[in-house]
XYZ file of N, CA and C in Angstrom:
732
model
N 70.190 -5.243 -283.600
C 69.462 -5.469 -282.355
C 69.989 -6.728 -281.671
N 70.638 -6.885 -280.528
C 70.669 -7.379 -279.608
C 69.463 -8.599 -278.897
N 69.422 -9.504 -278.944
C 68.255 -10.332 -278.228
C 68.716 -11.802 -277.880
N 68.058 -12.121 -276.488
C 68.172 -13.695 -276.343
C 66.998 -14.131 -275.989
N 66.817 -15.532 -276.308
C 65.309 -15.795 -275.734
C 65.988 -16.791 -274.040
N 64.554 -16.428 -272.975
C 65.154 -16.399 -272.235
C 64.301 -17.880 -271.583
N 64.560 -18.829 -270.857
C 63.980 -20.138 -270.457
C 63.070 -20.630 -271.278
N 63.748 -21.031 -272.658
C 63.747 -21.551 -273.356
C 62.639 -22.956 -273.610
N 62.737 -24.091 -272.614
C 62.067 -24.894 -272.773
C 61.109 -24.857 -271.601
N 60.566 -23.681 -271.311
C 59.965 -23.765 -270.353
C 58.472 -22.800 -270.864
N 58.973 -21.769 -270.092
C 58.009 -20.262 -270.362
C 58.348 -19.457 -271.368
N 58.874 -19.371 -272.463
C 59.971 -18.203 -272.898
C 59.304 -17.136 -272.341
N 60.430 -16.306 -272.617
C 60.205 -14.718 -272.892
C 61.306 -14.402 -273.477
N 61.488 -13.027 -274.125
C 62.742 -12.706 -275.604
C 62.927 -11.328 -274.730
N 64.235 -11.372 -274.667
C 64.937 -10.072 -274.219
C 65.555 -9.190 -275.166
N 65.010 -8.061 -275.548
C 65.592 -7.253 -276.816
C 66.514 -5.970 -276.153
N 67.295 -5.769 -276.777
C 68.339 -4.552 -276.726
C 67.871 -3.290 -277.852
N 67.334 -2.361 -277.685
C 67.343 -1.759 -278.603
C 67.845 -0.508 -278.499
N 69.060 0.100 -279.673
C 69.283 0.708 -279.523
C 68.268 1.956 -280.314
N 68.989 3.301 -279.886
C 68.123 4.712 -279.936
C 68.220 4.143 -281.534
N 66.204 4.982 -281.525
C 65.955 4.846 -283.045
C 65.622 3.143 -283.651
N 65.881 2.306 -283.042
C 65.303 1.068 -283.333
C 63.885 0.616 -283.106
N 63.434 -0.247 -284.024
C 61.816 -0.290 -283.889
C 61.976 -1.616 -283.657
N 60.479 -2.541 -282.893
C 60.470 -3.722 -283.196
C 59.164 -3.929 -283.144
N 58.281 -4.878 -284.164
C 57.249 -5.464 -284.470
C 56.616 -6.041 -283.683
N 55.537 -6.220 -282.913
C 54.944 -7.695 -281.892
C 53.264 -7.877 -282.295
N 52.882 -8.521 -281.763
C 51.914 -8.828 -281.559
C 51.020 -8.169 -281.024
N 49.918 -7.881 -280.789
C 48.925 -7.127 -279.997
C 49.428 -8.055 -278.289
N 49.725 -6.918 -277.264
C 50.048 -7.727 -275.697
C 51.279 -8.322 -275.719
N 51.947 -8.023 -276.977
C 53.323 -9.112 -276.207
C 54.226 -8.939 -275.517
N 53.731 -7.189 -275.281
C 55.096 -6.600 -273.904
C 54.695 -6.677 -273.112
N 56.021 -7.626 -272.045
C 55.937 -7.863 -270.964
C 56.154 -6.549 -269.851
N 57.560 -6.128 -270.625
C 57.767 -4.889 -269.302
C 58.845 -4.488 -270.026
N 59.488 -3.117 -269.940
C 59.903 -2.174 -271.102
C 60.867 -0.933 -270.162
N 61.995 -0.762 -270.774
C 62.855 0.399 -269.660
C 62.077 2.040 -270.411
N 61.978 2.663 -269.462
C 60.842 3.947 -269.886
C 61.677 4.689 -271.181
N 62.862 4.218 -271.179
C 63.118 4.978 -272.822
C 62.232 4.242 -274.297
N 61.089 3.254 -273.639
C 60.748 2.616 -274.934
C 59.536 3.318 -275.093
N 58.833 3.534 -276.354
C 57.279 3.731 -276.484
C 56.767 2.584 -277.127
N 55.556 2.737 -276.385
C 54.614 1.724 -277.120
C 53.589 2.206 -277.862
N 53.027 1.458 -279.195
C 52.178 2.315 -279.722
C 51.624 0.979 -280.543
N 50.145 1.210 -280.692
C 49.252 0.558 -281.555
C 49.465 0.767 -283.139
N 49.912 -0.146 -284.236
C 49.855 0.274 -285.619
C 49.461 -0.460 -286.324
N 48.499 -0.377 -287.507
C 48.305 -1.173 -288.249
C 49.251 -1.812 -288.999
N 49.210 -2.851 -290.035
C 50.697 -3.233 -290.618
C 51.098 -1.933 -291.693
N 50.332 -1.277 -292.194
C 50.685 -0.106 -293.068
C 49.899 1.131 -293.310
N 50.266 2.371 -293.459
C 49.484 3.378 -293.348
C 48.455 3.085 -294.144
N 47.449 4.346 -294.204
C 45.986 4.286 -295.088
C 45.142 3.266 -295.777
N 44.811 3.186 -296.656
C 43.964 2.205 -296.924
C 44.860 0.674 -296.816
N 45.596 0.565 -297.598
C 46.242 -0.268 -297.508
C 46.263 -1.517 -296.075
N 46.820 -0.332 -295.026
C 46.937 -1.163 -293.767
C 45.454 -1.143 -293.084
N 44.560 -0.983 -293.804
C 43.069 -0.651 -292.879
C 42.879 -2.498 -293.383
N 43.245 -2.220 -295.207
C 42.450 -3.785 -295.401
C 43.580 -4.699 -295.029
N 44.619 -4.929 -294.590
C 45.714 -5.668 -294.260
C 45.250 -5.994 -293.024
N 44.911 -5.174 -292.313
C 44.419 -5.588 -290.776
C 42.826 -5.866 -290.724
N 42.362 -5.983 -291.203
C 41.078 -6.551 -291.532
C 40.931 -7.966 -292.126
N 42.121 -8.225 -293.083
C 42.127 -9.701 -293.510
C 42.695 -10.039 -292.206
N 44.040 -9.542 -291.433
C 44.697 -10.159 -290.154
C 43.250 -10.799 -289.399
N 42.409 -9.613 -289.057
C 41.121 -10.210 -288.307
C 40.565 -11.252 -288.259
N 39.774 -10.930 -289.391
C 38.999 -11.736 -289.788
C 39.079 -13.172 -290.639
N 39.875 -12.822 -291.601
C 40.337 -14.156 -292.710
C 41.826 -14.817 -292.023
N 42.145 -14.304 -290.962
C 43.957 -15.400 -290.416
C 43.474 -15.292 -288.881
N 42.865 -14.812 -288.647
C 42.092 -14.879 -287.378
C 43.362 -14.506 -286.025
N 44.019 -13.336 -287.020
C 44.993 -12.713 -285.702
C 44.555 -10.990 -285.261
N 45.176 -10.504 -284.404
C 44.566 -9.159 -283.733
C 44.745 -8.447 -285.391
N 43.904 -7.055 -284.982
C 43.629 -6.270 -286.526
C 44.929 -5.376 -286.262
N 45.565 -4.774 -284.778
C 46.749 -4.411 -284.909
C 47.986 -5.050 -284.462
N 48.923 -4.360 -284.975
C 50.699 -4.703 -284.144
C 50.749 -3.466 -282.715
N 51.893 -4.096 -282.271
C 51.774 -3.079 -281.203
C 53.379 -3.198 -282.182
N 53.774 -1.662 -282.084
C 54.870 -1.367 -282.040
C 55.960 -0.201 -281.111
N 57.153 -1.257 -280.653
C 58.181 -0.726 -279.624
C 59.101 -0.213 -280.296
N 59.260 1.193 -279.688
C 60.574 1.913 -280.255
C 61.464 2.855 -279.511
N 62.504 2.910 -279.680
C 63.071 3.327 -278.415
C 63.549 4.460 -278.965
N 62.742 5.325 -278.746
C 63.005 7.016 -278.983
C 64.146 8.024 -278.460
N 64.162 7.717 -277.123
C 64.979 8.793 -276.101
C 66.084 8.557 -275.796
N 66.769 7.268 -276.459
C 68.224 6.616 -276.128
C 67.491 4.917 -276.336
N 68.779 4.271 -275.893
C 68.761 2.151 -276.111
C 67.763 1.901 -275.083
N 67.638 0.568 -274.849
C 66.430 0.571 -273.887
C 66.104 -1.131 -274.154
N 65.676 -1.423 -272.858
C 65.618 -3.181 -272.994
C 63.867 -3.543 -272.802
N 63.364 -4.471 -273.693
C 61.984 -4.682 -274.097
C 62.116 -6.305 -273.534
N 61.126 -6.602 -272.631
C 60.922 -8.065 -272.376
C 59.647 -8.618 -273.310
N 58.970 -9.269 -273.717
C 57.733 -9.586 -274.635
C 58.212 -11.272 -274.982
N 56.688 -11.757 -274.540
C 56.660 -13.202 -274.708
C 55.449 -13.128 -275.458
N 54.349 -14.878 -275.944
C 52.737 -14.878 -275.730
C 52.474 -15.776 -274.752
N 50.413 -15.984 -274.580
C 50.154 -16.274 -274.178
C 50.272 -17.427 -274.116
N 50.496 -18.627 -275.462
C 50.317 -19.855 -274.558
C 51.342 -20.274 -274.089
N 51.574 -21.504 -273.333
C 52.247 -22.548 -272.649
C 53.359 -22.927 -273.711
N 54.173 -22.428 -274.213
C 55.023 -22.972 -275.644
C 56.300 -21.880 -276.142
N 56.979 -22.954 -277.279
C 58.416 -21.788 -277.750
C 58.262 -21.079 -278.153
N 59.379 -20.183 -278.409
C 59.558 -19.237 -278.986
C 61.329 -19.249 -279.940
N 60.997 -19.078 -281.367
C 62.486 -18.988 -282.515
C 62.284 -18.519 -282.699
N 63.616 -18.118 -283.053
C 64.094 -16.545 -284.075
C 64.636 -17.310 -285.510
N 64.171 -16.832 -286.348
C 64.528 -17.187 -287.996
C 65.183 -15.865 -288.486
N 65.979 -15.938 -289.309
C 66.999 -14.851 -289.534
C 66.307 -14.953 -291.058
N 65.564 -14.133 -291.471
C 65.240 -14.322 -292.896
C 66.451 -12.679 -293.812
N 66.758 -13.315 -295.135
C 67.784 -12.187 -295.677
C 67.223 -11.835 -297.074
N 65.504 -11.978 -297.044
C 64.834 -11.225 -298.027
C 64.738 -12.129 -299.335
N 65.506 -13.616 -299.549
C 65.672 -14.348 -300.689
C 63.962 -15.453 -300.681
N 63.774 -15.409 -299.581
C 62.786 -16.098 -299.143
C 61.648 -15.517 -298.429
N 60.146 -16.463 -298.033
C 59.948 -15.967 -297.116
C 58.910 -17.106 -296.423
N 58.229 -16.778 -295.107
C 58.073 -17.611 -294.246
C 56.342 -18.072 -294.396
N 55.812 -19.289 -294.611
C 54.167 -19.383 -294.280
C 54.181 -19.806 -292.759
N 52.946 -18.941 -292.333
C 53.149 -19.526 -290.434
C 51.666 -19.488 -290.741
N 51.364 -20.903 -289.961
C 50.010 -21.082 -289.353
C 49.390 -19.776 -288.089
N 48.238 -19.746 -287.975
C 47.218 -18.266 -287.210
C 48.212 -18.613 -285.668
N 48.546 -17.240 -285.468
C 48.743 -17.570 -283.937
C 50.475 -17.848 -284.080
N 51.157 -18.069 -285.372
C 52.218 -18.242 -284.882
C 53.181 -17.041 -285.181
N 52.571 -15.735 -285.543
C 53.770 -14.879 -285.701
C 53.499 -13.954 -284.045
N 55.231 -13.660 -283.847
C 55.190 -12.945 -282.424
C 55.253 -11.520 -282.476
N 56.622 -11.533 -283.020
C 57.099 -10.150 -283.185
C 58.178 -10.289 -284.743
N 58.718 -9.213 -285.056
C 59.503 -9.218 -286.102
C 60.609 -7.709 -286.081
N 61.695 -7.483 -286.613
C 62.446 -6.354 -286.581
C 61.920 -5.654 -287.590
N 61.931 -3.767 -287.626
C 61.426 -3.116 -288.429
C 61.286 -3.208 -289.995
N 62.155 -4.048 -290.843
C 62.509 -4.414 -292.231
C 61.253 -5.387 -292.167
N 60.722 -6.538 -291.339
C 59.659 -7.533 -291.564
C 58.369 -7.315 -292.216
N 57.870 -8.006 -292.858
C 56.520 -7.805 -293.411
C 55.349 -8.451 -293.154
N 54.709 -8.687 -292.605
C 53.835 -9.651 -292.802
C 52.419 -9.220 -293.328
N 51.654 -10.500 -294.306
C 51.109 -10.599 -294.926
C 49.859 -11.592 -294.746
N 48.452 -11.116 -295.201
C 47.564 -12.870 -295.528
C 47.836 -13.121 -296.730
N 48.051 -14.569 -296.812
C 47.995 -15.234 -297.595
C 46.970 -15.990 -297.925
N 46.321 -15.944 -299.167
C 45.165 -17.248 -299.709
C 45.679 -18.555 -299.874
N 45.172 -19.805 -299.195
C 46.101 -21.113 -300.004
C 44.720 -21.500 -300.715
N 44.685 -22.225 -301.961
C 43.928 -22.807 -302.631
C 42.880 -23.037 -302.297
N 42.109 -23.979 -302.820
C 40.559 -24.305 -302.479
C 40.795 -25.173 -301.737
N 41.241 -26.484 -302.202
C 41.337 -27.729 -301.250
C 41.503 -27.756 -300.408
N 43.166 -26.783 -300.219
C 44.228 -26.839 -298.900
C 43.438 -26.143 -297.403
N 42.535 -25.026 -298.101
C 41.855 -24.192 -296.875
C 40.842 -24.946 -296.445
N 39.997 -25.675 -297.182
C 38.762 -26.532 -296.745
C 39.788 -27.346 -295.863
N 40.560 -27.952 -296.113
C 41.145 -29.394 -295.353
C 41.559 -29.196 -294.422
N 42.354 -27.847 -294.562
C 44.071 -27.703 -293.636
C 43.059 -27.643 -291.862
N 41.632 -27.053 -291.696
C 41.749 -26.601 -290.522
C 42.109 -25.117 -290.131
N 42.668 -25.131 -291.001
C 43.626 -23.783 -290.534
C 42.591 -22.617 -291.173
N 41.516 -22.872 -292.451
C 41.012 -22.092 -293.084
C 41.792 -22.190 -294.487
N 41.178 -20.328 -295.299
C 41.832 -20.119 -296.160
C 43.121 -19.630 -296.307
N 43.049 -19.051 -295.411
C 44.370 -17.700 -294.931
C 44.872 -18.552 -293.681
N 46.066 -18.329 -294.170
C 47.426 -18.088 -293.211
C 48.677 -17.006 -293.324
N 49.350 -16.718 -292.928
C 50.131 -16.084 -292.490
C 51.678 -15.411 -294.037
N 51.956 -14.614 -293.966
C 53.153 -14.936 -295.363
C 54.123 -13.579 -294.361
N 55.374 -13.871 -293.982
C 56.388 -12.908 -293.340
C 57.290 -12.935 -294.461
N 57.746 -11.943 -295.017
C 58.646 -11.952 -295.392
C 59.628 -10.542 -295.335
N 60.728 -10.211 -296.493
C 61.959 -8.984 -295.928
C 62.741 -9.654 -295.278
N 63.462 -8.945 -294.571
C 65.139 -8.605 -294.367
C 65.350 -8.702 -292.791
N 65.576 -8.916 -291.817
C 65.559 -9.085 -290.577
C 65.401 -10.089 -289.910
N 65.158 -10.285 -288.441
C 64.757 -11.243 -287.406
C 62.662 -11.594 -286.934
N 62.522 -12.903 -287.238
C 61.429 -13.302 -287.198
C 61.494 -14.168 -285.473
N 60.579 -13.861 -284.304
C 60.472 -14.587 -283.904
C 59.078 -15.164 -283.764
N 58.620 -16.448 -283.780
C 57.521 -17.403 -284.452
C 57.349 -18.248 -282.684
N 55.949 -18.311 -282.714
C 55.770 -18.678 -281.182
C 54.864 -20.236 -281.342
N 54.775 -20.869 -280.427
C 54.380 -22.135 -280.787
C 53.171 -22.907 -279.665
N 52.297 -23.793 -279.345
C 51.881 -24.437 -278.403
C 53.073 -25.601 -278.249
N 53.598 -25.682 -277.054
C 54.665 -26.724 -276.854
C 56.099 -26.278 -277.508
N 56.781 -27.244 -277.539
C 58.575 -26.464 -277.880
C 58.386 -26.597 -279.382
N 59.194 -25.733 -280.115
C 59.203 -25.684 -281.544
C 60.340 -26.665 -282.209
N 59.847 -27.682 -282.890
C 60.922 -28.501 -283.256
C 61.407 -28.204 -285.172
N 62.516 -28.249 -285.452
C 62.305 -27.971 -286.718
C 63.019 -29.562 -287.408
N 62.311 -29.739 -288.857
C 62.443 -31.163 -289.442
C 63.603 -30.447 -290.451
N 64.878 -30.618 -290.838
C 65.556 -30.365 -291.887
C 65.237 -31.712 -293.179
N 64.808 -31.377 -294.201
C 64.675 -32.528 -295.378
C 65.636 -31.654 -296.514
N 66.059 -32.524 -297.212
C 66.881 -32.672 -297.906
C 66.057 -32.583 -299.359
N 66.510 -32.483 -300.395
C 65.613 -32.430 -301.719
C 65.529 -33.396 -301.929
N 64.410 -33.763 -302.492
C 63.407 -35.174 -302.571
C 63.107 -35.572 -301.555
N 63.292 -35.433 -299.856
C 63.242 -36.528 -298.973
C 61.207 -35.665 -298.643
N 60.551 -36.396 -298.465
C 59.366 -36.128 -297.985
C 59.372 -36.406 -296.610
N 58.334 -35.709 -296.242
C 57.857 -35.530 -294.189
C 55.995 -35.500 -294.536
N 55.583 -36.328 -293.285
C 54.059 -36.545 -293.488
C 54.155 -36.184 -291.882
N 53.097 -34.827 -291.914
C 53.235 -33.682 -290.690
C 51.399 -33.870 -290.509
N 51.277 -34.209 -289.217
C 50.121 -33.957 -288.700
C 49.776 -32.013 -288.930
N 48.365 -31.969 -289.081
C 48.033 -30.678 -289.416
C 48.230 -29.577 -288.332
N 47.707 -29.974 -286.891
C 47.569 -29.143 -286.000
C 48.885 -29.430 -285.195
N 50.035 -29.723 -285.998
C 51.354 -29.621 -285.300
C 52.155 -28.881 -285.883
N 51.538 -28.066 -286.938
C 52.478 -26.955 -288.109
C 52.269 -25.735 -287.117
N 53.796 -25.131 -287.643
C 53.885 -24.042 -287.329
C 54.255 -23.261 -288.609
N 55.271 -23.319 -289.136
C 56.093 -22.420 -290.261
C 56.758 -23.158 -291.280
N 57.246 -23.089 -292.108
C 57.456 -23.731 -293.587
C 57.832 -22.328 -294.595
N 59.430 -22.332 -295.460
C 59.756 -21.749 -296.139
C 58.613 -21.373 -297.444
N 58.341 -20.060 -297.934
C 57.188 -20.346 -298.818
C 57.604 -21.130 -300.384
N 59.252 -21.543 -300.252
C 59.241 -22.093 -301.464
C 59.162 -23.405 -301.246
N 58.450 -23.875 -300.122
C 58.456 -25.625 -300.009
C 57.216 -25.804 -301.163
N 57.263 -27.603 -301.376
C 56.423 -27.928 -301.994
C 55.319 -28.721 -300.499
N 54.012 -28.522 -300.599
C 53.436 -29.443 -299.701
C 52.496 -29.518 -300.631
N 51.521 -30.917 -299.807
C 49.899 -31.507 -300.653
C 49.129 -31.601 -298.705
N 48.337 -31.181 -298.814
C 47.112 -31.587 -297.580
C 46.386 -33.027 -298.235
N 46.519 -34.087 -297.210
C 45.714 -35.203 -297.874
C 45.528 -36.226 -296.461
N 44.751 -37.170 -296.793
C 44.315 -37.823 -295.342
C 45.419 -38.820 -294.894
N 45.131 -39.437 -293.747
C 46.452 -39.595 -293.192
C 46.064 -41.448 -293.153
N 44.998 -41.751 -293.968
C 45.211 -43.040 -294.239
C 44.913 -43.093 -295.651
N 44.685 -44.463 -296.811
C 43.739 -44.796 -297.581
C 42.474 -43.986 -297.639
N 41.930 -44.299 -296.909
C 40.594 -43.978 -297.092
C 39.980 -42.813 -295.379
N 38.884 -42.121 -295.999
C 38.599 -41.299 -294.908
C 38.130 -42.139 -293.579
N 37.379 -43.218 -293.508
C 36.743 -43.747 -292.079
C 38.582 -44.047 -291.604
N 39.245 -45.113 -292.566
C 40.437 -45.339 -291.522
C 41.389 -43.894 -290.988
N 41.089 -42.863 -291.459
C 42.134 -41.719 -291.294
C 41.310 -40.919 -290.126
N 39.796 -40.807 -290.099
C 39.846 -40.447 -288.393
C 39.312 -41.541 -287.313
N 38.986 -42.615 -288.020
C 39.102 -43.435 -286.821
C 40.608 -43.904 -286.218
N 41.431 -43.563 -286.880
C 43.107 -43.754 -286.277
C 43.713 -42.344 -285.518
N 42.301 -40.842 -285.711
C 42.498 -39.970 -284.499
C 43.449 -38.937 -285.356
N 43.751 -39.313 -286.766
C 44.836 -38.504 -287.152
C 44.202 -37.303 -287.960
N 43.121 -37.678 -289.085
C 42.029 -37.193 -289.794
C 43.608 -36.787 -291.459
N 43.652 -35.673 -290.958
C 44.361 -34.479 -292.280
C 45.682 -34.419 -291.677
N 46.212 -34.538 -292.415
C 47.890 -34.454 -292.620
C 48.559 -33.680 -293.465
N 49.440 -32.997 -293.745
C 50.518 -32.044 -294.707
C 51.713 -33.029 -295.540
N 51.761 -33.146 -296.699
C 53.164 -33.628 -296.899
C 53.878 -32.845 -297.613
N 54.894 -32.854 -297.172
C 56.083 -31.602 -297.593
C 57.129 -32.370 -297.754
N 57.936 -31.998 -299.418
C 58.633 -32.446 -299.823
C 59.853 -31.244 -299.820
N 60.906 -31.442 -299.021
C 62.296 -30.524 -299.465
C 63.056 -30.394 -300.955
N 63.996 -29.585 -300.743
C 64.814 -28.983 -299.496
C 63.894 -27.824 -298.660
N 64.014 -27.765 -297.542
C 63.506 -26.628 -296.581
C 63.764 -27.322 -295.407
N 62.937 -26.292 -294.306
C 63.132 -27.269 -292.972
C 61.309 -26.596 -292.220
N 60.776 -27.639 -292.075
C 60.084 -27.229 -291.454
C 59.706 -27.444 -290.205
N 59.072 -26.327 -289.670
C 58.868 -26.403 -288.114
C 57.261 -26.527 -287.461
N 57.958 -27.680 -286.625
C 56.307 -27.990 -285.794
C 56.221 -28.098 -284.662
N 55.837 -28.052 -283.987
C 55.140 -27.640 -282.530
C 54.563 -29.168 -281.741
N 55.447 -28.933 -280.711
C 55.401 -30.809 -280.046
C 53.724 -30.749 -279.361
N 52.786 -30.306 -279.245
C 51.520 -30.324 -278.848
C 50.747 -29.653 -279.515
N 49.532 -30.331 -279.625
C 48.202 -29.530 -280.439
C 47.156 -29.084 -279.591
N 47.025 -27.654 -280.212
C 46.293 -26.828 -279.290
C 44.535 -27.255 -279.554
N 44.358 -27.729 -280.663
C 42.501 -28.255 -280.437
C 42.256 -29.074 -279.699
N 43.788 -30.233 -279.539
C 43.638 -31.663 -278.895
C 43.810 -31.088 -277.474
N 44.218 -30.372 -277.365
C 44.425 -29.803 -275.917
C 42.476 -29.144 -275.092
N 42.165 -28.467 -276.426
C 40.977 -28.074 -275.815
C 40.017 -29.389 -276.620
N 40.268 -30.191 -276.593
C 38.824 -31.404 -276.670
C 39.107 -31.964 -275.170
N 40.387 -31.852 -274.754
C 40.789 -32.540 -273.444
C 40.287 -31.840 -272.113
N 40.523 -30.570 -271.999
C 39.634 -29.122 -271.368
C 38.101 -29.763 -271.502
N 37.615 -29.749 -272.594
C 35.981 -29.563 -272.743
C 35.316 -31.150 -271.912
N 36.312 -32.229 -272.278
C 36.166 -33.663 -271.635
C 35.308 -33.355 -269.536
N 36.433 -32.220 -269.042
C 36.107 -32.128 -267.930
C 34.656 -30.866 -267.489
N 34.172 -30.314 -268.671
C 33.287 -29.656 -268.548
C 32.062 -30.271 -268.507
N 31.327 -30.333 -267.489
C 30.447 -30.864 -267.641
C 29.024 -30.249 -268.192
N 28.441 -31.231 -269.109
C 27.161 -30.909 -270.093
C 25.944 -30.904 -269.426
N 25.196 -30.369 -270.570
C 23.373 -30.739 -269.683
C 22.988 -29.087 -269.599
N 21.769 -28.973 -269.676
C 20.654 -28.238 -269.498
C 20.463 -27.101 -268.350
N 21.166 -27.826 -266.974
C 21.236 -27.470 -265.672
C 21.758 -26.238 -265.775
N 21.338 -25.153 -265.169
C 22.193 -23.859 -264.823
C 22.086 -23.583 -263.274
N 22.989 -24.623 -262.307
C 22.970 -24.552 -261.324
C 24.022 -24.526 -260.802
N 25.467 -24.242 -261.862
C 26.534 -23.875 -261.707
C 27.038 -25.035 -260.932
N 27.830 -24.707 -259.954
C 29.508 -25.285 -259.344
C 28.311 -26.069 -258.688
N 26.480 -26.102 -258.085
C 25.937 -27.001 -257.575
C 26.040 -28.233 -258.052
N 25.342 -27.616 -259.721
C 24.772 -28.893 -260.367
C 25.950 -30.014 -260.622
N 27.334 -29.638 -260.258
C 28.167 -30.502 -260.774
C 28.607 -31.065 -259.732
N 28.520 -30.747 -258.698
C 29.109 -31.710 -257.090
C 27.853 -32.210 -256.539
N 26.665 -31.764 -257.044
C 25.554 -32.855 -256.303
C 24.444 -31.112 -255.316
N 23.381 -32.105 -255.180
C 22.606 -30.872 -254.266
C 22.049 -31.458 -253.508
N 22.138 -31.017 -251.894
C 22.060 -32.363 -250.708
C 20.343 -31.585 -250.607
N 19.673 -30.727 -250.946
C 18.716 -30.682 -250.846
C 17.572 -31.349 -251.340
């Protein structure tokens, strides 16, 4: 398959080539616009029971749509545009089945027909702490991953032994054979959110992991700042004043 991602540090969107008989993985909505040799179709991640409870943990426990939409180009090749919704990147990870990928909720896009994705349980601690919950994300197989982000996707290369201390709500993806610990981001808990940071990740290589230059909660505490509070249900009045 053929693909480029297209304005890159801006809006993406991913331009796919597919030829006759090629499938590709997305997200629930991520086609943009499609040459009429493509079909689109709603699928769970796997037939019968299996994919009923696979998309039910997606739901509910990783807190992503319960289906994939899947594009396939039946009638001959055919070109698929598909981005997401927020404001942020979009990478392609070339995974060759030796490995495979943990992505925080929200960060898988699409994937080529060989891809898998999975919930994953992380521990007791890590899910209470991370924010993120219990469940996150596990891709793994043979193909092209592309992984979507709030803000541009930056990736950290570490070296074995070198450690990285990663704010929580700036993760995106991490090889699943990294080592990490969730722990606070000072001494003690009052200094770790009165310094605004609270929970942190440390991940020790070799791997490379990738994080996302803006945080999407800090983004909506900043949103909610301009909403104004109170009791009043007098709408767009109660907030500019009432000359009556």
């Amino acid at each position: 398959m053929k693909y480029q991602i297209l304005y890159p540090e801006a809006f993406p969107i991913v331009e796919c080539n597919l030829d006759k008989g090629e499938r590709l993985k997305a997200e629930s909505d991520a086609m943009i616009a499609m040459d009429a040799n493509i079909d689109v179709e709603g699928k769970m991640p796997d037939g019968g029971v299996g994919g009923i409870l696979k998309g039910l943990a997606r739901k509910f426990l990783a807190g992503e749509s319960f289906f994939f939409q899947e594009l396939v180009a039946k009638r001959g090749s055919g070109k698929v545009l598909f981005g997401h919704a927020l404001p942020g990147g979009i990478m392609d990870v070339e995974l060759d089945g030796s490995y495979g990928l943990m992505v925080q909720k929200n960060g898988f896009l699409a994937g080529t027909q060989n891809i898998n994705v999975d919930t994953k349980m992380q521990d007791i601690s890590k899910g209470f702490l991370s924010g993120e919950g219990f469940f996150i994300l596990h891709i793994n197989g043979s193909g092209t991953v592309f992984i979507s982000s709030y803000g541009v996707i930056h990736p950290i290369n570490l070296e074995a032994g070198q450690e990285i201390i990663v704010d929580n709500g700036h993760l995106v993806a991490w090889p699943d054979y990294m080592q990490y610990n969730i722990e606070k981001a000072s001494s003690g808990w009052v200094s770790s959110f009165t310094s605004g940071e609270g929970i942190v990740c440390r991940f020790r290589g070799p791997g490379v992991v990738l994080i996302q230059t803006r945080n999407p909660s800090s983004f909506g505490d900043w949103i909610r700042s301009f909403i104004p509070s109170g009791g009043s249900s007098g709408g767009a009045s109660s907030f500019f004043g009432n000359d009556d």
